[in-house]
Amino acid sequence: MVTNQASLKRDGVQDYISLRTTAVIIAAFGLYMAWFFITTPSITFDVWQGLFSGLGMKVFTLAALVSIMIHVRIGLWQVLTDYVKPAGARGLIQYALNLIAFAYVAVGLFVLWGV
Amino acid sequence: MFFALLFVIWAWAVSVSSAEGFAMVAECMQGWVGKLIAIGTVSAFTYHLLGGLRHMVMDMGHWEELQSGNNSAKAIIALWVVLTVVVGVVLW
């Protein structure tokens, strides 16, 4: 049966790849922010807002947030399938957590929009 | 860490949106609650990142025997503790 790319159904290999590719983006963003905090002695509002006002940083931040959403979807699925055996409860928890993960992206998008 | 993100996203959204918001978050960060959440989040992320990097190395076929696996695990835990202490010094 040919894998139907139109469907959202993923398989283990795609999750394996997605988990690591998103991890690389998140790590890059995390290390960049760490470097920013280390090399910026005094952070004022102008400096902080200036950081996120450039288009490049906006795209990078949004990419990191979307990566977190995908990373979390797969990562939390792995955790929940280990610890929450009843499918109904697990489904509910996954639904709630994935909704929160999406909310993080939405908040990020609209905040970046206004910067 | 997923719930720590709740604080991180909230603090970032508030602090980048307005000067008053920035002042409020900066003030929170002076207090021990802000610092505790900060070190908790940074420490958890550091551990997760180090563990992830170790997994990436293992994906390439290294550190898979009992001895090498154990040693690499102990190495990242040691590095994690050191980094957490460094962050603690910086924050306090």
PDB file of N, CA and C in Angstrom, chain B residues 39-40 42-51 72-90 92:
ATOM      1  N   ILE B  39      16.525  28.780  37.106  1.00  0.00           N
ATOM      2  CA  ILE B  39      17.547  27.738  37.215  1.00  0.00           C
ATOM      3  C   ILE B  39      16.941  26.357  36.992  1.00  0.00           C
ATOM      4  N   GLY B  40      15.699  26.169  37.419  1.00  0.00           N
ATOM      5  CA  GLY B  40      15.046  24.872  37.196  1.00  0.00           C
ATOM      6  C   GLY B  40      14.901  24.588  35.715  1.00  0.00           C
ATOM      7  N   VAL B  42      16.511  26.095  33.122  1.00  0.00           N
ATOM      8  CA  VAL B  42      17.795  26.021  32.416  1.00  0.00           C
ATOM      9  C   VAL B  42      18.487  24.700  32.718  1.00  0.00           C
ATOM     10  N   SER B  43      18.385  24.276  33.991  1.00  0.00           N
ATOM     11  CA  SER B  43      19.035  23.022  34.367  1.00  0.00           C
ATOM     12  C   SER B  43      18.373  21.831  33.671  1.00  0.00           C
ATOM     13  N   ALA B  44      17.036  21.840  33.643  1.00  0.00           N
ATOM     14  CA  ALA B  44      16.321  20.746  32.971  1.00  0.00           C
ATOM     15  C   ALA B  44      16.662  20.727  31.485  1.00  0.00           C
ATOM     16  N   PHE B  45      16.699  21.909  30.884  1.00  0.00           N
ATOM     17  CA  PHE B  45      16.996  21.967  29.445  1.00  0.00           C
ATOM     18  C   PHE B  45      18.428  21.501  29.177  1.00  0.00           C
ATOM     19  N   THR B  46      19.360  21.908  30.052  1.00  0.00           N
ATOM     20  CA  THR B  46      20.757  21.479  29.864  1.00  0.00           C
ATOM     21  C   THR B  46      20.860  19.964  29.901  1.00  0.00           C
ATOM     22  N   TYR B  47      20.185  19.368  30.885  1.00  0.00           N
ATOM     23  CA  TYR B  47      20.250  17.908  31.020  1.00  0.00           C
ATOM     24  C   TYR B  47      19.657  17.232  29.783  1.00  0.00           C
ATOM     25  N   HIS B  48      18.489  17.768  29.350  1.00  0.00           N
ATOM     26  CA  HIS B  48      17.797  17.208  28.190  1.00  0.00           C
ATOM     27  C   HIS B  48      18.664  17.331  26.943  1.00  0.00           C
ATOM     28  N   LEU B  49      19.333  18.487  26.810  1.00  0.00           N
ATOM     29  CA  LEU B  49      20.182  18.753  25.637  1.00  0.00           C
ATOM     30  C   LEU B  49      21.382  17.802  25.630  1.00  0.00           C
ATOM     31  N   LEU B  50      22.029  17.670  26.801  1.00  0.00           N
ATOM     32  CA  LEU B  50      23.213  16.791  26.880  1.00  0.00           C
ATOM     33  C   LEU B  50      22.813  15.344  26.591  1.00  0.00           C
ATOM     34  N   GLY B  51      21.678  14.935  27.201  1.00  0.00           N
ATOM     35  CA  GLY B  51      21.196  13.575  26.972  1.00  0.00           C
ATOM     36  C   GLY B  51      20.874  13.363  25.505  1.00  0.00           C
ATOM     37  N   SER B  72      29.647   7.294  29.310  1.00  0.00           N
ATOM     38  CA  SER B  72      29.149   8.519  28.648  1.00  0.00           C
ATOM     39  C   SER B  72      27.985   9.093  29.458  1.00  0.00           C
ATOM     40  N   ALA B  73      27.194   8.205  30.065  1.00  0.00           N
ATOM     41  CA  ALA B  73      26.071   8.693  30.881  1.00  0.00           C
ATOM     42  C   ALA B  73      26.617   9.462  32.088  1.00  0.00           C
ATOM     43  N   LYS B  74      27.608   8.873  32.742  1.00  0.00           N
ATOM     44  CA  LYS B  74      28.179   9.546  33.927  1.00  0.00           C
ATOM     45  C   LYS B  74      28.819  10.875  33.517  1.00  0.00           C
ATOM     46  N   ALA B  75      29.445  10.888  32.344  1.00  0.00           N
ATOM     47  CA  ALA B  75      30.126  12.109  31.881  1.00  0.00           C
ATOM     48  C   ALA B  75      29.120  13.244  31.719  1.00  0.00           C
ATOM     49  N   ILE B  76      27.979  12.964  31.076  1.00  0.00           N
ATOM     50  CA  ILE B  76      27.041  14.077  30.847  1.00  0.00           C
ATOM     51  C   ILE B  76      26.383  14.497  32.149  1.00  0.00           C
ATOM     52  N   ILE B  77      26.204  13.549  33.067  1.00  0.00           N
ATOM     53  CA  ILE B  77      25.597  13.942  34.348  1.00  0.00           C
ATOM     54  C   ILE B  77      26.564  14.862  35.085  1.00  0.00           C
ATOM     55  N   ALA B  78      27.854  14.542  35.041  1.00  0.00           N
ATOM     56  CA  ALA B  78      28.859  15.399  35.700  1.00  0.00           C
ATOM     57  C   ALA B  78      28.848  16.786  35.057  1.00  0.00           C
ATOM     58  N   LEU B  79      28.845  16.795  33.724  1.00  0.00           N
ATOM     59  CA  LEU B  79      28.852  18.080  33.015  1.00  0.00           C
ATOM     60  C   LEU B  79      27.595  18.888  33.350  1.00  0.00           C
ATOM     61  N   TRP B  80      26.486  18.159  33.463  1.00  0.00           N
ATOM     62  CA  TRP B  80      25.207  18.823  33.779  1.00  0.00           C
ATOM     63  C   TRP B  80      25.270  19.476  35.156  1.00  0.00           C
ATOM     64  N   VAL B  81      25.821  18.767  36.117  1.00  0.00           N
ATOM     65  CA  VAL B  81      25.908  19.321  37.478  1.00  0.00           C
ATOM     66  C   VAL B  81      26.786  20.566  37.466  1.00  0.00           C
ATOM     67  N   VAL B  82      27.921  20.475  36.759  1.00  0.00           N
ATOM     68  CA  VAL B  82      28.839  21.623  36.699  1.00  0.00           C
ATOM     69  C   VAL B  82      28.119  22.828  36.097  1.00  0.00           C
ATOM     70  N   LEU B  83      27.437  22.614  34.962  1.00  0.00           N
ATOM     71  CA  LEU B  83      26.764  23.732  34.285  1.00  0.00           C
ATOM     72  C   LEU B  83      25.668  24.326  35.163  1.00  0.00           C
ATOM     73  N   THR B  84      24.954  23.460  35.873  1.00  0.00           N
ATOM     74  CA  THR B  84      23.882  23.966  36.743  1.00  0.00           C
ATOM     75  C   THR B  84      24.465  24.831  37.846  1.00  0.00           C
ATOM     76  N   VAL B  85      25.597  24.402  38.400  1.00  0.00           N
ATOM     77  CA  VAL B  85      26.230  25.206  39.455  1.00  0.00           C
ATOM     78  C   VAL B  85      26.663  26.552  38.887  1.00  0.00           C
ATOM     79  N   VAL B  86      27.223  26.533  37.661  1.00  0.00           N
ATOM     80  CA  VAL B  86      27.653  27.788  37.036  1.00  0.00           C
ATOM     81  C   VAL B  86      26.463  28.738  36.893  1.00  0.00           C
ATOM     82  N   VAL B  87      25.338  28.187  36.398  1.00  0.00           N
ATOM     83  CA  VAL B  87      24.142  29.032  36.223  1.00  0.00           C
ATOM     84  C   VAL B  87      23.697  29.561  37.585  1.00  0.00           C
ATOM     85  N   GLY B  88      23.792  28.713  38.610  1.00  0.00           N
ATOM     86  CA  GLY B  88      23.397  29.146  39.952  1.00  0.00           C
ATOM     87  C   GLY B  88      24.238  30.324  40.420  1.00  0.00           C
ATOM     88  N   VAL B  89      25.530  30.244  40.166  1.00  0.00           N
ATOM     89  CA  VAL B  89      26.422  31.342  40.574  1.00  0.00           C
ATOM     90  C   VAL B  89      26.048  32.614  39.828  1.00  0.00           C
ATOM     91  N   VAL B  90      25.789  32.455  38.519  1.00  0.00           N
ATOM     92  CA  VAL B  90      25.451  33.628  37.708  1.00  0.00           C
ATOM     93  C   VAL B  90      24.158  34.267  38.202  1.00  0.00           C
ATOM     94  N   TRP B  92      22.667  33.967  41.228  1.00  0.00           N
ATOM     95  CA  TRP B  92      22.681  34.536  42.585  1.00  0.00           C
ATOM     96  C   TRP B  92      23.892  35.406  42.851  1.00  0.00           C
TER      97      TRP B  92
END
